[in-house]
Short mmCIF file of C-alpha atoms in Angstrom, two decimals:
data_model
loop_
_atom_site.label_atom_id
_atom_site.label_comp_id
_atom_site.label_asym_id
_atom_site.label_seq_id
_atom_site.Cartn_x
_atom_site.Cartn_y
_atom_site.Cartn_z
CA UNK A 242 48.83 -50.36 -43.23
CA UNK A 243 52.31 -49.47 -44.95
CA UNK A 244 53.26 -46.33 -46.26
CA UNK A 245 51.67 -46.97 -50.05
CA UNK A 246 48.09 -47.88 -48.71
CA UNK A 247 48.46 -44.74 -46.49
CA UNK A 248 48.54 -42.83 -49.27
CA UNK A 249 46.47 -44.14 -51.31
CA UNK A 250 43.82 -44.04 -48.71
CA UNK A 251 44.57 -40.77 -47.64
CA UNK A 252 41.37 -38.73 -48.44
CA UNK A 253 39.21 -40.92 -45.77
CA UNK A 254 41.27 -39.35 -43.19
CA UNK A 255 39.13 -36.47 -42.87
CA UNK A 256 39.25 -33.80 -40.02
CA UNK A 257 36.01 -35.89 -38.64
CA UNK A 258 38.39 -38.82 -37.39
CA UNK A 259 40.55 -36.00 -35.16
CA UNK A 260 37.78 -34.60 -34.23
CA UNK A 261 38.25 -35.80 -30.18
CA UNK A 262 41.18 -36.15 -29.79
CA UNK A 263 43.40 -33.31 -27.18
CA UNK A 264 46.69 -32.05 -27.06
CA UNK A 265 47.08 -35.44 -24.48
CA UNK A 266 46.93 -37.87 -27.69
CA UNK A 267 48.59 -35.92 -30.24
CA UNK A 268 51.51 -38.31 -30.19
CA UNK A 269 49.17 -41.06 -30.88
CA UNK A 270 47.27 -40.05 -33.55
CA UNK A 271 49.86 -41.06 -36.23
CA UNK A 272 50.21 -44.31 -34.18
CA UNK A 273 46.22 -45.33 -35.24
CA UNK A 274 47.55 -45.02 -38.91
CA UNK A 275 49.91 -47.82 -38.71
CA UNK A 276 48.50 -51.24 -37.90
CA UNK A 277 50.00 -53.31 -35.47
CA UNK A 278 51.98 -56.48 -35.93
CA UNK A 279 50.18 -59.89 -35.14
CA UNK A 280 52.20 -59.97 -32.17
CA UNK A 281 50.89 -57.24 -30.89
CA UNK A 282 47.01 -57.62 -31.81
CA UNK A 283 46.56 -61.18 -30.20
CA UNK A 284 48.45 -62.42 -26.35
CA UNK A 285 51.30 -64.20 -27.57
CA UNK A 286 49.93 -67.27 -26.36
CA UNK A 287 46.58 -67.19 -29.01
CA UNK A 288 47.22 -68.70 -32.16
CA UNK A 289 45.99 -66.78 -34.94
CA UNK A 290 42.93 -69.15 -35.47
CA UNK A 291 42.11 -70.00 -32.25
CA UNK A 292 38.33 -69.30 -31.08
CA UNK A 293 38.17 -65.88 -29.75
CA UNK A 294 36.51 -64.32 -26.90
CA UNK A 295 32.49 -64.26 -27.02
CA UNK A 296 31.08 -60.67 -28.02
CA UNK A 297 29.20 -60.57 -24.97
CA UNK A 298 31.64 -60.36 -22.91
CA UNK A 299 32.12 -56.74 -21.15
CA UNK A 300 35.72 -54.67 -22.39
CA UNK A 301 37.64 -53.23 -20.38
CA UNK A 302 36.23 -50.07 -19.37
CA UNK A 303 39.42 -48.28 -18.31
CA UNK A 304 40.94 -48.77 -22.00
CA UNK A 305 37.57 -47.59 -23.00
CA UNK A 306 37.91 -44.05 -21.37
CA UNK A 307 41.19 -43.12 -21.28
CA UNK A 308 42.10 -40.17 -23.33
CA UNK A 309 45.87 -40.91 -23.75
CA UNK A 310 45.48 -44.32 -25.03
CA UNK A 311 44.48 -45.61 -28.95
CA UNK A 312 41.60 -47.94 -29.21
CA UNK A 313 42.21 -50.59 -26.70
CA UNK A 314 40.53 -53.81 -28.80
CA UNK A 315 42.87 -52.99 -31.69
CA UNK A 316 46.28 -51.85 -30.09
CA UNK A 317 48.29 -52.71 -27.17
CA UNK A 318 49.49 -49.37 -25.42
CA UNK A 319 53.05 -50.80 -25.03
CA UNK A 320 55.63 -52.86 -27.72
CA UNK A 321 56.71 -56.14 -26.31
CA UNK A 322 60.74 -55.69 -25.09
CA UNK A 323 61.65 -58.23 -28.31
CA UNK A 324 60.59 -56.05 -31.22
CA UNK A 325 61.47 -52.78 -31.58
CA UNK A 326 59.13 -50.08 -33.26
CA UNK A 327 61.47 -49.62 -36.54
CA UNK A 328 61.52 -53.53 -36.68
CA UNK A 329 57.39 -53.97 -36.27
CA UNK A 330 57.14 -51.37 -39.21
CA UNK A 331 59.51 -53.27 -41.43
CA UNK A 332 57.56 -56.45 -41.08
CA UNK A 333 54.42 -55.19 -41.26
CA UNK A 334 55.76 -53.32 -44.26
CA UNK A 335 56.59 -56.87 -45.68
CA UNK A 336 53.88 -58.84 -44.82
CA UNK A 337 51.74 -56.50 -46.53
CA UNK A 338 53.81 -57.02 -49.82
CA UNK A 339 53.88 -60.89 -49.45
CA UNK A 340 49.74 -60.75 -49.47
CA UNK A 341 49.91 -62.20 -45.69
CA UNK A 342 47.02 -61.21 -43.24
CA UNK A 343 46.82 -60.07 -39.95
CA UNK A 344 44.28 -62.34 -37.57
CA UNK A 345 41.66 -59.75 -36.40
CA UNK A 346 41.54 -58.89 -40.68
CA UNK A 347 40.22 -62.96 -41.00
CA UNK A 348 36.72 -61.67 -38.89
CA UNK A 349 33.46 -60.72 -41.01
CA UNK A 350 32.44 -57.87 -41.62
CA UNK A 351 29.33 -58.38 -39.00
CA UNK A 352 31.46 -59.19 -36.40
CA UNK A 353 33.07 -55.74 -36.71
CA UNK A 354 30.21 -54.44 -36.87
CA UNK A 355 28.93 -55.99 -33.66
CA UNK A 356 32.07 -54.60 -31.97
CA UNK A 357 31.91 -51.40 -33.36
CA UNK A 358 28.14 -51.25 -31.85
CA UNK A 359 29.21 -51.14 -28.34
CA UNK A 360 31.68 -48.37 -28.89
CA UNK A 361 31.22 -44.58 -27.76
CA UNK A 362 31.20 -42.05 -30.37
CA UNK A 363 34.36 -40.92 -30.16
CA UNK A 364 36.49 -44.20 -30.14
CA UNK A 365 34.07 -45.17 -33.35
CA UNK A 366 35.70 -42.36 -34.55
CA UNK A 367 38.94 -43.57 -33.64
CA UNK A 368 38.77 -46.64 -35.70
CA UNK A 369 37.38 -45.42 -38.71
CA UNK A 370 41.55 -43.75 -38.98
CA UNK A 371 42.92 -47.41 -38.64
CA UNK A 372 42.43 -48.59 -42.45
CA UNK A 373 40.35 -48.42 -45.45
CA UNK A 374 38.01 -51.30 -44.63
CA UNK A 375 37.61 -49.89 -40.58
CA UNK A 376 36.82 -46.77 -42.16
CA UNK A 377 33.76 -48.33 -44.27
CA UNK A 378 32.70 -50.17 -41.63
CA UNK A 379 32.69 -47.47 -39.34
CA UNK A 380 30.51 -45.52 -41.09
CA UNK A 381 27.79 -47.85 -41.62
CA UNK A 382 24.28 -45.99 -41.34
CA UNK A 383 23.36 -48.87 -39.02
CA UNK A 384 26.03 -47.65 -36.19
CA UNK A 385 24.98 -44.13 -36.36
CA UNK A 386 21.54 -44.12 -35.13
CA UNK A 387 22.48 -42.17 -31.87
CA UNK A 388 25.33 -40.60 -30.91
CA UNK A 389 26.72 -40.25 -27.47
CA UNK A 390 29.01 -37.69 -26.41
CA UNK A 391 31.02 -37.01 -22.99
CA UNK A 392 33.59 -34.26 -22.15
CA UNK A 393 33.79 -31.09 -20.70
CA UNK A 394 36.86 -30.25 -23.05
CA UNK A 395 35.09 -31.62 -26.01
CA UNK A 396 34.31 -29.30 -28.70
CA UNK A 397 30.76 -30.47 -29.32
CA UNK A 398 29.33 -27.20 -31.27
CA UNK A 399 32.28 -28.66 -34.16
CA UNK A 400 31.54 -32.41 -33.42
CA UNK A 401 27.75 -31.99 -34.40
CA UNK A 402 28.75 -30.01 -37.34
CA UNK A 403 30.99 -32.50 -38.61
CA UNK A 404 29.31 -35.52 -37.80
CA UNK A 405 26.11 -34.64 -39.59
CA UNK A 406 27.80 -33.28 -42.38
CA UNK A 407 29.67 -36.61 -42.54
CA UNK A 408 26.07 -38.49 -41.81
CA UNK A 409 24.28 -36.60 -44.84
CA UNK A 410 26.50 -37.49 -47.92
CA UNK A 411 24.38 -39.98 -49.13
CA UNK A 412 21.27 -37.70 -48.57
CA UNK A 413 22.24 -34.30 -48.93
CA UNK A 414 21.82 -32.01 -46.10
CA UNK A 415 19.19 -34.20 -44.28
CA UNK A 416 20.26 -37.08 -41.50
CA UNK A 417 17.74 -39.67 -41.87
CA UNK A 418 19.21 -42.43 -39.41
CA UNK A 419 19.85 -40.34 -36.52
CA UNK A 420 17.39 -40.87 -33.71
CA UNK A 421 19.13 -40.24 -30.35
CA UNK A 422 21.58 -37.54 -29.42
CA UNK A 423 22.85 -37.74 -25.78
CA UNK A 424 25.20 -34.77 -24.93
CA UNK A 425 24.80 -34.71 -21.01
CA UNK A 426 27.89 -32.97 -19.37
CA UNK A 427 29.11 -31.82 -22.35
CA UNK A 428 29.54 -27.94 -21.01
CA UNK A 429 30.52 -26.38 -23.91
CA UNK A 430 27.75 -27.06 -26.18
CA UNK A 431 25.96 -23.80 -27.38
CA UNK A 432 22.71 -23.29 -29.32
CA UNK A 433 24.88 -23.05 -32.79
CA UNK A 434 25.24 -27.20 -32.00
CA UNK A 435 21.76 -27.94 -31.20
CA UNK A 436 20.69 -25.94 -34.35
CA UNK A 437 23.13 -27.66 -36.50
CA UNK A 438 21.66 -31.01 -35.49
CA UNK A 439 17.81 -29.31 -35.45
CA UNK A 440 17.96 -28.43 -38.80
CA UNK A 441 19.90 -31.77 -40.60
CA UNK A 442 18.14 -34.50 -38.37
CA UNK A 443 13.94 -34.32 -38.88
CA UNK A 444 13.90 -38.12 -37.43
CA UNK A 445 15.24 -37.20 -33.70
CA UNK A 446 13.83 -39.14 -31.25
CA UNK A 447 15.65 -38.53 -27.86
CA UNK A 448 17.82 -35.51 -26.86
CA UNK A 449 19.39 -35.55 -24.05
CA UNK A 450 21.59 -32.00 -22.79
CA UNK A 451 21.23 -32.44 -18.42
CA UNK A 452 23.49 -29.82 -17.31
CA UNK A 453 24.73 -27.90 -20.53
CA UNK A 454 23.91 -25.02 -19.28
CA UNK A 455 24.82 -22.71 -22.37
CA UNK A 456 21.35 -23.90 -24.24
CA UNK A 457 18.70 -21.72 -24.25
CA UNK A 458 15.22 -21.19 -25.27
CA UNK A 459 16.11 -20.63 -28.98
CA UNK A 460 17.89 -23.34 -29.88
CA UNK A 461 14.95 -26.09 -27.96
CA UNK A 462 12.32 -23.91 -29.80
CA UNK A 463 14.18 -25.11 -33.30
CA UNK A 464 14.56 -28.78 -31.87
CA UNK A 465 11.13 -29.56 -30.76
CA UNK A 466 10.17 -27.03 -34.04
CA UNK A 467 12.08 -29.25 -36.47
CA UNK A 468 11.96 -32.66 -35.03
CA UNK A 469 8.11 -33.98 -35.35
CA UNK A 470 9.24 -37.40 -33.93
CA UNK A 471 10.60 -36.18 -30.56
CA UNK A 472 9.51 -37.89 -27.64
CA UNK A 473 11.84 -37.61 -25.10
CA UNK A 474 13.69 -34.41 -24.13
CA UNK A 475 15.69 -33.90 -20.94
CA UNK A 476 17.49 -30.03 -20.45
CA UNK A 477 17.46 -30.61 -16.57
CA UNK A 478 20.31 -28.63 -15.01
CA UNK A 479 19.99 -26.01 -18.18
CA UNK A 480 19.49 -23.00 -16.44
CA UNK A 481 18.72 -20.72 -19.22
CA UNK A 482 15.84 -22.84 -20.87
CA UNK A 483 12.04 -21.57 -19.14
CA UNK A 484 9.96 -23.18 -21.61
CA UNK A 485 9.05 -25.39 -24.45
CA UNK A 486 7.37 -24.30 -27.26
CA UNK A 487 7.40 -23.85 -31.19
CA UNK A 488 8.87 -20.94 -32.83
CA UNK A 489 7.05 -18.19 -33.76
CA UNK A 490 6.95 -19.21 -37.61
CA UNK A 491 6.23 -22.69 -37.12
CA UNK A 492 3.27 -21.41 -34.82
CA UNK A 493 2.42 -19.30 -38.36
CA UNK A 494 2.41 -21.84 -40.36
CA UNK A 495 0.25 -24.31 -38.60
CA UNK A 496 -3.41 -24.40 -39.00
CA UNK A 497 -6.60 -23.89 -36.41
CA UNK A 498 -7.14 -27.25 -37.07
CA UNK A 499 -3.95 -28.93 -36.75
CA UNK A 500 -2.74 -27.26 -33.36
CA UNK A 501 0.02 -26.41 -31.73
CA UNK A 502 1.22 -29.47 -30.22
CA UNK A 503 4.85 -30.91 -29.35
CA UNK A 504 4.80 -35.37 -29.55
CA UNK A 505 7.19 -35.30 -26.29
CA UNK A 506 6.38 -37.69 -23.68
CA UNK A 507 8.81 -37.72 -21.27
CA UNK A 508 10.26 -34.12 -20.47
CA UNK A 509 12.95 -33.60 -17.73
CA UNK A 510 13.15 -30.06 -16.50
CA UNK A 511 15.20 -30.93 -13.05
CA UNK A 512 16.69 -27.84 -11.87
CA UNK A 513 15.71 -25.40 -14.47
CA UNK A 514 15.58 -22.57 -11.82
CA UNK A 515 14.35 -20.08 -13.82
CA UNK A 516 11.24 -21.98 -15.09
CA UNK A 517 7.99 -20.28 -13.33
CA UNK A 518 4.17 -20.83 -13.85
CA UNK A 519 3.54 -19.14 -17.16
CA UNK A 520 5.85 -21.44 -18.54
CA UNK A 521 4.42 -24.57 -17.02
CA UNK A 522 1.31 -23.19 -18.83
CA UNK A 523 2.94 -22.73 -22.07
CA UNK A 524 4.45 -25.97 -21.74
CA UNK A 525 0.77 -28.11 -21.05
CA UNK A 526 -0.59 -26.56 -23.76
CA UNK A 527 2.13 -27.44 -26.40
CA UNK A 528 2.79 -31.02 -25.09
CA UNK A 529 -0.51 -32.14 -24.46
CA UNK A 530 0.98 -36.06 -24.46
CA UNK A 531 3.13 -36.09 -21.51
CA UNK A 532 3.30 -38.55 -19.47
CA UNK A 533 6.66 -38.07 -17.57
CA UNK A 534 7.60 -35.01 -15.99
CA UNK A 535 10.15 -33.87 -13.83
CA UNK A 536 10.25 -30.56 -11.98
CA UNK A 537 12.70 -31.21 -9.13
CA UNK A 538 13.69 -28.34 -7.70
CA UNK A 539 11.94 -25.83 -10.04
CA UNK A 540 11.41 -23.91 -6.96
CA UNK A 541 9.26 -20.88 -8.61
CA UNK A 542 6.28 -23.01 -9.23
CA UNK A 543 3.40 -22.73 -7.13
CA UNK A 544 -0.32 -24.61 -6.84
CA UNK A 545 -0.84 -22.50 -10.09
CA UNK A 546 1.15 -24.17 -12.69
CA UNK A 547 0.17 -27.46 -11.33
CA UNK A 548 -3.78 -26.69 -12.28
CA UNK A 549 -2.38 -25.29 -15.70
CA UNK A 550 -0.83 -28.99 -15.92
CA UNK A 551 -3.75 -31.25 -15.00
CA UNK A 552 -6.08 -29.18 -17.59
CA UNK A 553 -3.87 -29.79 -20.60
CA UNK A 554 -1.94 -32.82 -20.19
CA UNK A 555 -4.42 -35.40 -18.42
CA UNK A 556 -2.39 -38.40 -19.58
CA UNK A 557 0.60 -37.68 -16.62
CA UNK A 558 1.77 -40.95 -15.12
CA UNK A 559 5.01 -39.59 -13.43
CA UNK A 560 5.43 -36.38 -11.84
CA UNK A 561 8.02 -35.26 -10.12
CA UNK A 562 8.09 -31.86 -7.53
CA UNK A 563 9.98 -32.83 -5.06
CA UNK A 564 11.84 -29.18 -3.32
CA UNK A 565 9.21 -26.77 -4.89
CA UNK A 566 8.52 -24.70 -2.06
CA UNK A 567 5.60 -23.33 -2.67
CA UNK A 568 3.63 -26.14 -3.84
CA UNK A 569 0.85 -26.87 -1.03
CA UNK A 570 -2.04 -28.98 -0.37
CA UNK A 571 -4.08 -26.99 -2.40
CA UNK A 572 -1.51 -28.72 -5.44
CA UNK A 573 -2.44 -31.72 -4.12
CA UNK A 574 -5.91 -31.22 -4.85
CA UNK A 575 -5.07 -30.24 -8.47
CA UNK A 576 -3.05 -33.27 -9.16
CA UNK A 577 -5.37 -35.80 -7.90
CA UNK A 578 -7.63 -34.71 -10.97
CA UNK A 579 -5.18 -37.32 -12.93
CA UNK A 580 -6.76 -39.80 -10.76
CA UNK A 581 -6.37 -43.89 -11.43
CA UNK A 582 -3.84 -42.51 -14.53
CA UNK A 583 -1.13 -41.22 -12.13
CA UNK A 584 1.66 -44.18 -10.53
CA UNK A 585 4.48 -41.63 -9.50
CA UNK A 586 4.44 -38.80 -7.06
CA UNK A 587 7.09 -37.34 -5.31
CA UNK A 588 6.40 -34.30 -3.16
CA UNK A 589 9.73 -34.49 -1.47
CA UNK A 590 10.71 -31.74 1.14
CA UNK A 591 7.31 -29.86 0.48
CA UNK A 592 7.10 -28.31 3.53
CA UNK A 593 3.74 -27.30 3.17
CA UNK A 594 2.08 -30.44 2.67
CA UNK A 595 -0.34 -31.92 5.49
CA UNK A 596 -2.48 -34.88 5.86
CA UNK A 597 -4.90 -32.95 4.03
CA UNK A 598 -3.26 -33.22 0.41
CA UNK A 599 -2.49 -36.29 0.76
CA UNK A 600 -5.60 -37.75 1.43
CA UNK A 601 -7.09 -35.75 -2.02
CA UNK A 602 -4.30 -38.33 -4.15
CA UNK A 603 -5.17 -41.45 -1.99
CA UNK A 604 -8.74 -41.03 -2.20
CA UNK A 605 -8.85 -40.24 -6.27
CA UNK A 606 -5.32 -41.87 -7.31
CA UNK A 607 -6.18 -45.32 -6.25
CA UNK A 608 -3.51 -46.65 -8.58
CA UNK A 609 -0.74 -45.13 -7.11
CA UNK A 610 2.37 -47.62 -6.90
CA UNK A 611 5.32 -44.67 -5.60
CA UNK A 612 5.01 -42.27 -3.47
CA UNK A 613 7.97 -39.89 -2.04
CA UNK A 614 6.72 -37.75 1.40
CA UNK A 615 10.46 -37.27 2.57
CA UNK A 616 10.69 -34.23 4.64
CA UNK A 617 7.02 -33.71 4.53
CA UNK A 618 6.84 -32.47 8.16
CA UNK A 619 2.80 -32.01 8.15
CA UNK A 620 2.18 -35.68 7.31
CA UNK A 621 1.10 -38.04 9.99
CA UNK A 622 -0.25 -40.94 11.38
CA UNK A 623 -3.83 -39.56 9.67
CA UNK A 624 -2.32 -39.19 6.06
CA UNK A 625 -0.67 -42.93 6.38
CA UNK A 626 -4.56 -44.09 7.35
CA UNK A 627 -5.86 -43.12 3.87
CA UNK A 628 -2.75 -44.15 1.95
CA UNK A 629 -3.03 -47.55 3.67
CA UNK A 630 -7.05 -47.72 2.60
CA UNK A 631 -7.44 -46.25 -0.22
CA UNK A 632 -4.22 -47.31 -2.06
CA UNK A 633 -3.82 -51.49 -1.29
CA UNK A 634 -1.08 -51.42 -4.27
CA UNK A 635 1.20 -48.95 -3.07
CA UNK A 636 4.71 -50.65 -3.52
CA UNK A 637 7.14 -48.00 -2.41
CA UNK A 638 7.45 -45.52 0.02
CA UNK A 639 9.28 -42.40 1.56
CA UNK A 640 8.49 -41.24 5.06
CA UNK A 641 11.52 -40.27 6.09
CA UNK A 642 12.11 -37.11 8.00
CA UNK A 643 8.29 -37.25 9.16
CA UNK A 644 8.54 -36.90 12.97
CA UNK A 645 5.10 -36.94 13.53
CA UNK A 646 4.52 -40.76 12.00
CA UNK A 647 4.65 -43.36 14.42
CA UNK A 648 4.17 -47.15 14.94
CA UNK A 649 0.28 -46.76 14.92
CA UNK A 650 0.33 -45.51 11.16
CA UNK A 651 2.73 -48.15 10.13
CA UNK A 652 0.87 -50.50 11.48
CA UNK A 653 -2.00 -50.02 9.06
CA UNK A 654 0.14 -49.40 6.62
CA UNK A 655 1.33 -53.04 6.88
CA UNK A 656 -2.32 -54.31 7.03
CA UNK A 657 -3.55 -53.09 4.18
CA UNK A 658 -0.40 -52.96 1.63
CA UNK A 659 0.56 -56.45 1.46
CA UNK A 660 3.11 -55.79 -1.64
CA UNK A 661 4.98 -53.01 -0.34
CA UNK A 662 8.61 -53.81 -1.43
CA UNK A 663 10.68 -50.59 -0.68
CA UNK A 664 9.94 -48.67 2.39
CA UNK A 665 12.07 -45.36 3.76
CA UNK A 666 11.72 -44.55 7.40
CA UNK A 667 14.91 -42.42 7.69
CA UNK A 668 14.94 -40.08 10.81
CA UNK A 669 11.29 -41.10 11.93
CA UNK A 670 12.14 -40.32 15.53
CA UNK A 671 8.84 -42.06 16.65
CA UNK A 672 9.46 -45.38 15.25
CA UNK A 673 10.30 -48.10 17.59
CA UNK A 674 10.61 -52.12 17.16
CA UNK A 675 7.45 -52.81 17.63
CA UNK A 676 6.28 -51.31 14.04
CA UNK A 677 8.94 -52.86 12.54
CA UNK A 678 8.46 -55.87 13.47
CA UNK A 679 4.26 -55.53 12.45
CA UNK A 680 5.88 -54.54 8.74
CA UNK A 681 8.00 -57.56 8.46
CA UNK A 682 5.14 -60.07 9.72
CA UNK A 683 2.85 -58.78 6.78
CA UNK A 684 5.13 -57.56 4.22
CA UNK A 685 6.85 -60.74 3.41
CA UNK A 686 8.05 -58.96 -0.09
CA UNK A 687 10.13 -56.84 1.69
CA UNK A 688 13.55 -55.89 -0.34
CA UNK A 689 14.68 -52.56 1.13
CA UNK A 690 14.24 -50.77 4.47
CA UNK A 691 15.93 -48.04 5.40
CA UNK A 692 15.64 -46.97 9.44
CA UNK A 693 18.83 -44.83 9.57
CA UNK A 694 19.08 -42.18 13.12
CA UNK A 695 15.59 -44.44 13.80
CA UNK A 696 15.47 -46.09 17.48
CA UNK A 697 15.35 -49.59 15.92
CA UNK A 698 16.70 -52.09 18.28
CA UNK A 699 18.51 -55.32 17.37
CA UNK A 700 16.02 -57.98 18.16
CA UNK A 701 13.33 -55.91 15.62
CA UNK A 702 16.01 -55.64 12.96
CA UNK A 703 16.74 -59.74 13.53
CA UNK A 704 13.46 -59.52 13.18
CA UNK A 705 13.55 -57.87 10.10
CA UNK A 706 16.03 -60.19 8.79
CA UNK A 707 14.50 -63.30 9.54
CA UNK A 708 10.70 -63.02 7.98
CA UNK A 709 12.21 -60.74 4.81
CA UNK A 710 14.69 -62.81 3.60
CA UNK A 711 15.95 -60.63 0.66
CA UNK A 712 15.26 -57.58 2.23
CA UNK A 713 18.27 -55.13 2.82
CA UNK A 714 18.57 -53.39 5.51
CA UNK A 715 19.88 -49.50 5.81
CA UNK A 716 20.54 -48.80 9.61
CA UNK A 717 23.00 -47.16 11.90
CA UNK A 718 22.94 -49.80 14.47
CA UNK A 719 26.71 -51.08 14.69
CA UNK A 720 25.85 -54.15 16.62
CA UNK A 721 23.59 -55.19 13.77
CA UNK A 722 25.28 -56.70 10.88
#
């Protein structure tokens, strides 16, 4: 674009389009408002109307990412040694004024907008400063319902506020198209962000935050408040946030009759430290339609907050608390209340687990397809015996780190769960060939096995090899390969 359409476009160059951009690609910026010669938009050796490159095709991730380069489908990061800069202006400059047309401007818009689909926010951004027509495209209410960002320099508080104001001209102050918002990493987001987007964008969907660890309570109070529609929320890693609830004048507002519930589904709390049983309870009785939750490492929970969670939210079919502590068999108990509902468990590196808790979910959760035990150093032979009869479907899992399980449990573990496809014996000290080689003869569906630090020998892993044909192999045997 020459100097004239420059200015004459100049008001869609808004701050919005500089929004990401760092000290790093300041020289570039003015570089976006110029558009290349031919020469340099299409390999020398392409003619202009030659058939170009399927859109399915993956781009180049490294020209995708970079932060010192322009957009990397549009530019080339280097002029060719035969034109200089002053003489690619000039004949763009002229080309422009003779009514000729660059090759990528011959495309549809739909094509552009097909490309423009698989960008990141931020480079979307980037090409809506190239020309008047990019700029139109760009902001198509089709492209813009979710937004992704990444960065831990990334101003995100201003890139919410700018975005949405940007999203909400053609329906003042409301976002009507926005239905995901992923903002994992992003370390400098703050409740004034989330409350920007909580109070333009009713139709949210999906928020994503995982380790933005300046959100609070507040500001998921106004989300989950404001957003109806929400289904799927994950703050794991955000260490201030202890519950999920409505606020206080929401709560007000709402009638005996209509309750006080939350439409999530799938909530991930990994790693919220500071989350404890009260606000487990809190959070059953507001999201009475979970079915996927995640409590990893939530290591203040006890046998407690899991009965809360079984009362109110019988519709679990994931659930997640692996490294709590203090959960026990007497959580166990609770949890096989969800009975034939429940297909996920992990209990991971619940030390005080024992056969007993486990056979309370194999005898009630007959449905149960995954099952993580790692590290459960109470489990043994016993607690595989009622896994093995009482859940025939089982398709994956985790022993490892039980040193107490030996060949006799996996034995009728093979004889009774015919489709087990992913099986973890890591550091099972009392393992030897010979229930190795019972698992391969009767588990013929077989794709991973994992006997790291286990006493495996090499004919049982041939073994291994030779009945489960695509099954991979984790060991630490080196004359195995």
């Amino acid at each position: 674009v020459d100097a004239t359409e420059n200015k004459e476009s100049h008001s869609y160059w808004s701050s919005d389009s500089m929004l990401f951009h760092t000290h790093r690609d300041s020289d570039l910026s003015m570089r976006t408002l110029s558009t290349p010669s031919p020469a340099l938009i299409l390999p020398p050796h392409l003619h202009p109307l030659s058939p170009l490159l399927p859109l399915s095709a993956p781009f180049n991730s490294s020209s995708s990412t970079s932060s010192s380069e322009t957009v990397a489908m549009v530019h080339a990061t280097s002029t060719p040694p035969f034109f200089s800069a002053t003489h690619s202006r000039r004949r763009a400059t002229r080309d422009h004024h003779q009514g000729a047309s660059v090759p990528i401007d011959l495309l549809p818009d739909q094509i552009f907008l097909d490309v423009f689909a698989r960008l990141p926010t931020n480079q979307l951004c980037r090409c809506a400063r190239v020309c008047r027509r990019w700029y139109n495209l760009a902001w198509d209410p089709r492209l813009w319902r979710s937004i992704r960002l990444t960065g831990d320099v990334l101003h995100v508080d201003r890139a919410l506020r700018v975005l949405t104001r940007r999203l909400c001209q053609d329906t003042p102050n409301v976002c009507l198209m926005l239905e995901t918002l992923v903002a994992s990493g992003c370390r400098r987001l703050t409740d004034r962000g989330l409350l920007t987007v909580a109070q333009c964008c009713p139709e949210l969907r999906r928020l994503e935050v995982a380790g933005c660890y300046n959100v609070s309570n507040d500001a998921v109070f106004e989300v989950v408040s404001r957003c109806p529609n929400l289904e799927h929320l994950d703050v794991s890693g955000c260490c201030k946030v202890t519950c999920i609830s409505l606020t206080r004048e929401v709560s007000l507002k709402l009638s005996p009759m209509h309750g006080q519930q939350i439409s999530i589904r799938y909530l991930d709390m990994t790693d919220c430290l500071a989350l404890e049983d009260e606000g487990l309870h809190t959070i059953a009785a507001h999201c009475t339609q979970l079915t996927h939750l995640y409590l990893r490492r939530c290591m203040r929970l006890t046998d407690e907050g899991l009965r809360y969670l079984v009362i109110y939210c019988p519709a679990v079919r994931e659930l997640s608390v692996s490294d709590c502590r203090y959960v026990s068999d007497f959580g166990l108990r609770e949890i096989a209340k969800l009975e034939g509902r429940l297909r996920y468990l992990s209990v991971a590196h619940c030390g005080k687990i024992t056969d007993v808790g486990v056979r309370y979910v194999a005898k009630y959760c007959s449905r149960l397809r995954y099952l993580n035990a790692r590290g459960c150093e109470g489990l043994t032979d016993h607690g595989l015996e009622y896994l093995a009869k009482s859940c025939p479907k089982l398709k994956s899992l985790d022993i490892g780190k039980c040193p107490l399980v030996s060949d006799a449990g996996l034995e009728l573990l093979a004889l009774n769960c015919f489709n087990l496809k992913r099986l973890s014996l890591k550091s099972c000290e009392s393992i030897t060939g010979r229930g190795l080689q019972v698992v391969a003869a009767n588990c013929f569906d077989l794709q991973l096995l994992n006997v790291q630090d286990c006493d495996a020998p090499l004919d049982a892993l041939r073994f291994v090899k030779r009945h489960c044909k695509r099954c991979v192999i984790e060991h630490t045997n080196p004359a195995f390969f």
